[in-house]
Amino acid sequence: MESGRTMDEATQARQAWRVGVLFSQRGVTAGVERTQLQATLLAIEQINAAGGLLDRPIEPVVYDPESNPKKFRALAEHLLTVDRVRLVFGCYMSSSRKAVLPVIESYRGLLFYPTLYEGFEYSRHCIYTGAAPNQNSLQLARFLFEHFGNRFLLVGSNYVYPYESNRVMADLVRQNHGKIVNEIYVPLNAGVADFGRVIAEIHKSAPDVIFSTVVGHSTASLYEAYRAAGFDPARRPIASLTTSEAEVAEMSAEVAEGHITAAPFFETLGTATARRFVAAYKARYGADAPVPAAAEAAYFQVYLAAAAITRAGNAEPDRVLAELGEIEFAAPQGRVRIDRENNHAYLWPRVARLDAEGRFQIVWNPGVRVRPDPYSMLQSLDDWSSDGIATLAAARTDPV
Ligand code: ACM
């Protein structure tokens, strides 16, 4: 027995912190979810290489829910009841988050959700580290009104996020006295032919912008259909919150060029912290591995959870939740923290345009951190205020 320790303490010191990890490696959103899985594991490996938390390593228990909400739910239940983990990192599609949350809530666990979503949700058992609409939709809308116009065609995959995100965008368009020319939904697994109606609608109504809430593999099919139809993205782009480096990796650079995305992080962000993260990710997973905002959130949320466990001295969800409100972390996108009123993250909105190499070049970067407002209570198009002087000072020391 180790001197100065009881048997229980010595055993406990060797035991790992077991956490659940639920990202899809198969199915429609496997491309982006694989980046979230890899970023989660990268953060865990880095923390373990630095000695773990309180001398104990983190042990990820990983399952593949195959982009299927029912499998997400069943695997969440397995994690909480059989593997007996209390903290789970996972989910991309809002349908999977909504399937998992009742399970997490009934077993008093805590889900860390690293994906942009439609907002209008709060669970005491969920930490939301992707953008809410006031941290991406609002900024994207302003950029598009200024540069392209206010007649929008909305195109989405057929599930909850696109319907709700389109409702938010439609409200913003109407606030700006614009028009939604049509709203079209395609199956989750849509191919090029499924976008025939979209192409016909663009010919018919000539919108200024196509706002896409299409997700996963279908994204490449939309952009390919658009290029094949001969439309010019420089004059009329597809704008999206879900077309990230992961979806662009599934299309050619010619197909991608000129289109626009808003997100808090892009692989090309030039800050030292961002460059270190991208370099570590590519050293681990390959030079061509895409590093989208969804992966960056998956990465920094592990560090937030780790800091909370260390401060709490245990991984009890209630204690972790209490500590999370006290922590700030220098994430690749900038300093982030969790708002204790709504469990969402303060984030740094940016807008980028895809260049001729299919790389996102940031075209609007105010260097301002925005408080999460998931119920859109405060902001209007003309006021999406930052979280104040302190953050503006922080932005100056960490130039964007
Ligand atoms: C999403 O479904 N939240 C992209």
mmCIF file of C-alpha atoms in Angstrom, residues 15 60 113 259 279 293:
data_model
loop_
_atom_site.group_PDB
_atom_site.id
_atom_site.type_symbol
_atom_site.label_atom_id
_atom_site.label_comp_id
_atom_site.label_asym_id
_atom_site.label_seq_id
_atom_site.Cartn_x
_atom_site.Cartn_y
_atom_site.Cartn_z
ATOM 1 C CA GLN A 15 -9.126 5.021 -11.453
ATOM 2 C CA PRO A 60 -13.473 8.012 -23.062
ATOM 3 C CA TYR A 113 -23.245 19.646 -26.958
ATOM 4 C CA HIS A 259 -20.045 30.569 -51.080
ATOM 5 C CA ALA A 279 -1.441 22.104 -36.136
ATOM 6 C CA ALA A 293 -16.075 25.073 -35.823
#
